[in-house]
Amino acid sequence: NMRKTRATALFISTVLLSTSQAFALQPLEVFTKGADHQPTLRGARATEEKADADRDVALGTLLPVFSARGVYTRNQYEASFQLPGTTTTLVIQPYNQLDAYLQLDVPLINVANWYRKRAANRGLEVATATRESTALDVEETIVRTYYQLIGAEALKQASLEIQKASEDNLKVVQGRVEVGSAPELDRQRAAANLERAKQDVADADLTLALTRRSLKTLSGVAPDVGAQFEEVATAEPEPLDNWMGRLKEHPSVRVARANKEVIEAQASAARATLIPVIAANGQERFTNATGFTGRSANYTLQAIATWSFDVGTLPRIRSQEWGMEAQAAREDLSRMQAEDRVYEAWHRIRAGIARVTAARAQASAAKRAKELSEDRYKAGAATQLDVVTAQRDFFQADVARIQAEADLSLGRKVLVLRVQNGVKGASDESIR
């Protein structure tokens, strides 16, 4: 019997353990990897592919162009004559004229198109950095929602614990009222406190349901039940200057820098329109209208220089130059904003460490006060109001602790994301 009992207990514990593991909340990486379906990311990827195609289009303007053309002409009259002293007849214009042209056009010097190609290259850099920046923004939103979910799970557990304590307290009060050692007022206060605890549980359920839905919408992954709220480390972060030094290659900074380079190349292209364009072409013609040469195939070679000017050229140049100045200002603004975001995240961690330390101490003291008030009430040395107040104080302190812990965990992740260069998978060591 003892062996059967032990075997049964082992089986039950194994089932419970496997069940709890099966329904544990997935790691954060599962949700961040599932964000590729996001419309914002899909749009950013499509924009990047378009920029890649635009770059190839710009490259095409610098490469030779081959063309083939065939022409059929019906002439009203035929013109031909026989060479004197020969039997050879030259057809100048046949009734049914057939012509075929093979032509190769080669751009030799087109400075404006060179700069347009450079602008297209920088445009691709803008699109790539924008996609990476968008991915980091989406990932930060998922991280925030993930830690909100963990906090919501912990809040529900705290609410359930307070509800259980309120139920136990009501039983104690009812027993004392029945024996005449406590007034009816105590029972009504305990009952009201229990109902308020049930409202807290309902609010926690609502927050949890909405947060789970938000995380699924953002990541496309349905979160499992059973988030584990782990105690966050309170170690100081690296010095702020170390984090600021990593901002040079952040996607948001690269977007602004590449945008400025795009406008610089466009301004250079506008100025280059004042430089003549030099090109060459070669054409091979096949025809049955041989003319005086008597040859059905002949070629021509050309070198062409083109220069044009219109009254809008100079204003376009001026417009591009001022656009370049405006983009330089936007680049400075983007860099300052990125620095401000890192500065804010770093200082939030510093403040979060102090908040967590204080919240833990407050929650510990409030829990002890709750236990003392319950024990003293059972001994008749405290009032029911003392018990209710202590329970509410402990609940509020525990909620504050949960919020502080979640904010600090989130803050450490956010600081890493705000200095990443667009490559996922930063080491956890870098957040300390």
XYZ file of C-alpha atoms in Angstrom:
432
model
C 0.000 0.000 0.000
C 2.798 2.395 0.858
C 4.427 1.726 -2.512
C 1.134 2.291 -4.338
C 0.592 5.535 -2.454
C 4.065 6.777 -3.349
C 3.627 5.764 -6.972
C 0.280 7.548 -7.146
C 1.749 10.683 -5.582
C 4.676 10.583 -8.020
C 2.312 10.198 -10.979
C 0.126 13.110 -9.838
C 3.116 15.381 -9.249
C 4.532 14.454 -12.674
C 1.229 15.275 -14.379
C 0.931 18.570 -12.535
C 4.515 19.512 -13.352
C 4.155 18.658 -17.047
C 0.852 20.547 -17.174
C 2.353 23.662 -15.624
C 5.289 23.539 -18.022
C 3.043 22.981 -21.020
C 1.019 26.072 -20.245
C 3.847 28.357 -19.135
C 4.131 31.674 -20.946
C 6.483 31.449 -23.903
C 9.845 33.290 -23.802
C 9.916 36.858 -25.098
C 11.867 35.814 -28.209
C 8.914 33.746 -29.430
C 6.761 36.873 -29.638
C 9.397 39.167 -31.138
C 10.154 36.612 -33.863
C 6.460 36.324 -34.658
C 6.098 40.028 -35.436
C 7.022 39.687 -39.120
C 3.333 39.602 -40.055
C 2.855 43.168 -38.791
C 1.458 45.448 -41.563
C 3.974 48.161 -40.681
C 6.852 45.753 -41.150
C 5.409 44.325 -44.348
C 5.035 47.848 -45.718
C 8.612 48.716 -44.725
C 9.926 45.591 -46.452
C 7.940 46.397 -49.600
C 9.347 49.939 -49.576
C 12.859 48.520 -49.288
C 12.291 46.195 -52.250
C 10.937 49.124 -54.277
C 14.019 51.186 -53.430
C 16.196 48.278 -54.585
C 14.318 48.204 -57.888
C 14.637 52.006 -58.229
C 18.389 51.672 -57.772
C 18.512 49.166 -60.648
C 16.448 51.551 -62.770
C 18.996 54.315 -62.102
C 21.806 51.933 -62.991
C 20.073 51.183 -66.300
C 20.424 54.810 -67.399
C 24.217 54.414 -67.290
C 24.370 51.212 -69.341
C 24.197 50.670 -73.121
C 20.757 50.183 -74.665
C 20.148 47.751 -77.531
C 17.101 48.107 -79.760
C 15.769 46.311 -82.822
C 13.172 47.726 -85.217
C 11.494 46.388 -88.346
C 9.574 48.561 -90.864
C 7.364 47.613 -93.798
C 6.557 50.390 -96.313
C 4.204 50.197 -99.305
C 5.348 52.739 -101.905
C 3.054 53.956 -104.684
C 5.871 53.955 -107.249
C 8.953 51.886 -107.669
C 12.215 53.657 -108.535
C 15.062 51.649 -110.030
C 17.572 51.877 -112.881
C 20.041 49.650 -114.647
C 23.693 50.511 -114.388
C 25.060 51.414 -117.803
C 27.018 48.619 -119.469
C 25.838 46.063 -116.880
C 22.885 43.829 -116.162
C 22.693 45.050 -112.564
C 19.545 46.861 -111.542
C 19.638 49.140 -108.489
C 16.351 49.463 -106.613
C 16.110 52.919 -105.079
C 12.537 52.541 -103.892
C 10.668 49.223 -104.249
C 6.911 48.838 -104.106
C 7.227 46.729 -100.966
C 10.085 48.101 -98.883
C 11.480 46.141 -95.955
C 13.894 47.700 -93.464
C 15.441 46.231 -90.281
C 17.500 48.286 -87.827
C 19.781 47.039 -85.057
C 21.021 49.869 -82.841
C 23.269 50.180 -79.788
C 23.214 53.443 -77.785
C 26.101 53.959 -75.355
C 26.044 56.811 -72.800
C 29.586 58.108 -72.421
C 29.321 61.164 -70.172
C 26.118 61.929 -68.262
C 27.127 63.465 -64.947
C 23.546 64.132 -63.861
C 22.677 60.436 -64.185
C 25.776 59.484 -62.209
C 24.507 61.555 -59.303
C 20.982 60.200 -59.732
C 22.438 56.713 -59.394
C 24.159 57.791 -56.189
C 20.878 59.189 -54.889
C 19.175 55.872 -55.644
C 21.886 54.025 -53.712
C 21.320 56.279 -50.712
C 17.567 55.829 -51.140
C 18.029 52.103 -50.666
C 20.033 52.799 -47.504
C 17.164 54.967 -46.248
C 14.635 52.204 -46.915
C 16.800 49.558 -45.254
C 17.423 51.663 -42.159
C 13.719 52.583 -42.028
C 12.772 48.910 -42.070
C 15.247 48.177 -39.283
C 13.975 51.146 -37.262
C 10.384 50.012 -37.762
C 11.311 46.505 -36.643
C 12.876 47.897 -33.472
C 9.801 50.031 -32.786
C 7.533 47.006 -33.222
C 9.821 44.928 -31.029
C 9.767 47.597 -28.310
C 5.966 47.630 -28.398
C 5.899 43.836 -28.089
C 8.371 43.962 -25.198
C 6.211 46.526 -23.397
C 3.088 44.421 -23.881
C 4.920 41.265 -22.820
C 5.952 42.778 -19.499
C 2.497 44.259 -19.071
C 1.162 40.706 -19.426
C 3.577 39.403 -16.812
C 2.563 42.240 -14.506
C -1.119 41.541 -15.165
C -0.635 37.865 -14.287
C 1.112 38.835 -11.052
C -1.610 41.384 -10.294
C -4.274 38.719 -10.691
C -2.407 36.401 -8.330
C -2.112 39.189 -5.775
C -5.826 39.943 -6.154
C -6.698 36.273 -5.642
C -4.518 36.132 -2.523
C -6.265 39.170 -1.068
C -9.639 37.661 -1.948
C -8.635 34.444 -0.160
C -7.462 36.434 2.864
C -10.736 38.407 2.833
C -12.740 35.164 2.719
C -10.760 33.726 5.629
C -11.182 36.967 7.543
C -14.941 36.925 6.977
C -15.135 33.390 8.390
C -13.237 34.478 11.482
C -15.496 37.503 11.945
C -18.665 35.449 11.473
C -17.473 33.029 14.155
C -16.826 35.855 16.575
C -20.160 37.515 15.824
C -21.994 34.247 16.420
C -20.447 33.857 19.880
C -21.066 37.517 20.661
C -17.421 38.613 20.851
C -17.653 40.973 17.836
C -20.325 43.412 16.682
C -22.370 43.061 13.483
C -20.484 46.070 12.129
C -17.338 43.950 11.904
C -19.122 41.344 9.796
C -20.476 43.983 7.404
C -17.018 45.521 7.039
C -15.479 42.114 6.355
C -18.208 41.325 3.807
C -17.719 44.676 2.079
C -13.971 44.087 2.022
C -14.525 40.682 0.375
C -16.738 42.173 -2.326
C -14.161 44.847 -3.019
C -11.529 42.109 -3.340
C -13.757 40.353 -5.883
C -13.952 43.604 -7.874
C -10.147 43.760 -7.851
C -10.028 40.210 -9.226
C -12.520 41.154 -11.970
C -10.436 44.214 -12.884
C -7.304 42.066 -12.975
C -9.069 39.545 -15.237
C -10.069 42.335 -17.626
C -6.548 43.765 -17.741
C -5.113 40.305 -18.311
C -7.557 39.466 -21.117
C -6.942 42.757 -22.954
C -3.176 42.485 -22.593
C -3.172 38.911 -23.895
C -5.200 40.052 -26.889
C -2.834 42.952 -27.581
C 0.194 40.669 -27.459
C -1.414 38.223 -29.870
C -2.353 41.030 -32.267
C 1.169 42.447 -32.210
C 3.065 39.174 -32.532
C 0.609 36.771 -34.121
C 1.354 34.315 -31.283
C -1.281 33.394 -28.699
C 0.321 33.628 -25.231
C -0.056 30.632 -22.972
C -1.379 30.979 -19.441
C 1.011 30.977 -16.516
C 3.480 33.871 -16.722
C 6.209 33.631 -14.105
C 7.052 36.907 -12.399
C 10.779 36.720 -11.739
C 12.577 39.046 -9.371
C 14.508 41.612 -11.372
C 18.159 42.431 -10.703
C 18.861 45.786 -9.107
C 22.423 46.139 -10.383
C 23.390 49.544 -11.736
C 23.471 49.900 -15.555
C 26.617 50.684 -17.499
C 27.656 54.349 -17.511
C 25.491 56.563 -19.719
C 28.405 57.532 -21.981
C 28.854 53.890 -22.969
C 25.258 53.737 -24.192
C 25.489 57.074 -26.007
C 28.553 55.831 -27.866
C 26.504 53.063 -29.478
C 24.037 55.408 -31.150
C 26.065 56.188 -34.276
C 24.698 53.201 -36.199
C 21.177 53.215 -34.791
C 18.645 52.930 -37.653
C 16.861 56.195 -36.821
C 20.179 58.081 -37.032
C 21.156 56.249 -40.217
C 17.815 57.142 -41.831
C 18.406 60.847 -41.271
C 22.021 60.646 -42.444
C 21.127 58.705 -45.598
C 18.262 61.102 -46.358
C 20.712 63.996 -46.252
C 23.019 62.137 -48.641
C 20.078 61.521 -50.997
C 19.335 65.242 -51.169
C 23.037 66.058 -51.591
C 23.197 63.709 -54.589
C 19.988 65.189 -56.026
C 21.430 68.691 -55.650
C 24.591 67.596 -57.452
C 22.451 66.051 -60.195
C 20.565 69.338 -60.588
C 23.827 71.248 -60.996
C 25.156 68.601 -63.399
C 22.316 69.261 -65.838
C 24.395 72.259 -66.966
C 27.113 69.871 -68.215
C 26.735 68.556 -71.797
C 25.717 64.922 -72.250
C 27.911 62.878 -74.583
C 26.723 59.605 -76.078
C 27.531 57.314 -79.011
C 25.473 54.934 -81.066
C 25.956 52.418 -83.796
C 23.256 51.219 -86.197
C 23.131 48.316 -88.628
C 20.457 48.547 -91.358
C 19.114 45.735 -93.525
C 16.908 46.768 -96.485
C 15.734 45.867 -99.945
C 15.990 49.563 -100.916
C 19.721 49.412 -101.582
C 20.006 52.843 -103.163
C 23.094 53.723 -105.128
C 25.377 51.564 -103.007
C 23.743 48.345 -104.058
C 24.308 47.050 -100.523
C 21.471 45.460 -98.578
C 23.298 45.916 -95.222
C 25.164 48.982 -94.008
C 26.079 50.579 -90.678
C 26.446 54.065 -89.272
C 28.356 55.318 -86.199
C 27.566 58.554 -84.359
C 28.961 60.571 -81.484
C 26.412 63.034 -80.065
C 26.866 65.941 -77.646
C 23.694 67.473 -76.170
C 23.357 70.577 -74.022
C 20.112 72.131 -72.936
C 19.032 74.926 -70.642
C 15.672 76.193 -69.487
C 14.627 78.938 -67.082
C 13.717 76.387 -64.396
C 17.212 74.951 -64.115
C 18.654 77.527 -61.722
C 15.582 77.546 -59.405
C 15.728 73.745 -59.270
C 19.367 73.928 -58.226
C 18.539 76.466 -55.527
C 15.617 74.349 -54.320
C 17.804 71.276 -53.923
C 20.459 73.233 -52.038
C 17.931 74.549 -49.525
C 16.444 71.070 -49.248
C 19.900 69.813 -48.355
C 20.152 72.417 -45.596
C 16.743 71.454 -44.235
C 17.660 67.766 -44.181
C 20.891 68.540 -42.330
C 18.779 70.167 -39.627
C 16.501 67.114 -39.537
C 19.561 64.875 -39.164
C 20.696 66.880 -36.143
C 17.180 66.688 -34.686
C 17.010 62.933 -35.226
C 20.344 62.411 -33.508
C 19.306 64.566 -30.540
C 15.998 62.719 -30.229
C 17.781 59.359 -30.248
C 20.138 60.609 -27.543
C 17.197 61.894 -25.495
C 15.465 58.510 -25.740
C 18.581 56.731 -24.486
C 19.057 59.342 -21.749
C 15.455 58.860 -20.633
C 15.665 55.046 -20.651
C 18.932 55.066 -18.676
C 17.582 57.380 -16.007
C 14.338 55.400 -15.785
C 16.449 52.363 -14.906
C 18.256 54.318 -12.202
C 14.943 55.528 -10.783
C 13.437 52.058 -11.224
C 16.149 50.478 -9.082
C 15.319 52.857 -6.230
C 11.587 52.244 -6.707
C 11.968 48.468 -6.667
C 14.093 48.542 -3.519
C 11.583 50.778 -1.740
C 8.543 48.875 -3.067
C 9.937 45.552 -1.880
C 10.520 46.946 1.602
C 7.067 48.539 1.651
C 5.351 45.332 0.512
C 7.257 43.287 3.084
C 6.280 45.681 5.885
C 2.655 45.827 4.720
C 2.461 42.027 4.597
C 3.801 41.795 8.141
C 1.324 44.450 9.267
C -1.529 42.489 7.654
C -0.499 39.302 9.413
C -0.154 41.090 12.745
C -3.554 42.763 12.415
C -5.196 39.421 11.602
C -3.513 37.720 14.556
C -4.382 40.595 16.895
C -8.011 40.561 15.748
C -8.266 36.860 16.445
C -6.874 37.592 19.913
C -9.327 40.444 20.400
C -6.613 43.111 20.521
C -7.457 44.847 17.203
C -10.557 46.001 15.358
C -11.935 44.733 12.085
C -11.212 48.157 10.609
C -7.531 47.572 11.409
C -7.632 44.259 9.549
C -9.416 45.676 6.502
C -7.068 48.644 6.346
C -3.993 46.413 6.666
C -5.241 44.100 3.911
C -5.871 47.005 1.544
C -2.498 48.541 2.387
C -0.776 45.245 1.643
C -2.641 44.852 -1.650
C -1.734 48.374 -2.782
C 1.891 47.886 -1.705
C 2.087 44.562 -3.527
C 0.597 46.107 -6.678
C 3.163 48.923 -6.457
C 5.936 46.345 -6.086
C 4.703 44.387 -9.100
C 4.520 47.559 -11.189
C 8.001 48.646 -10.108
C 9.501 45.231 -10.877
C 7.830 45.086 -14.298
C 8.884 48.660 -15.138
C 12.502 47.948 -14.255
C 12.589 44.738 -16.321
C 11.003 46.597 -19.212
C 13.370 49.557 -18.836
C 16.434 47.351 -19.170
C 15.121 45.792 -22.380
C 14.050 49.151 -23.819
C 17.497 50.663 -23.236
C 19.083 47.848 -25.257
C 16.589 48.291 -28.095
C 17.232 52.025 -28.265
C 20.915 51.566 -29.069
C 20.658 48.493 -31.290
C 21.846 48.807 -34.877
C 18.901 46.894 -36.278
C 20.288 43.401 -35.645
C 18.116 41.332 -33.341
C 19.386 39.183 -30.527
C 21.327 41.509 -28.238
C 23.056 39.671 -25.442
C 21.380 39.792 -22.063
C 24.733 40.735 -20.612
C 24.509 44.088 -22.360
C 21.503 45.156 -20.314
C 23.359 45.112 -17.037
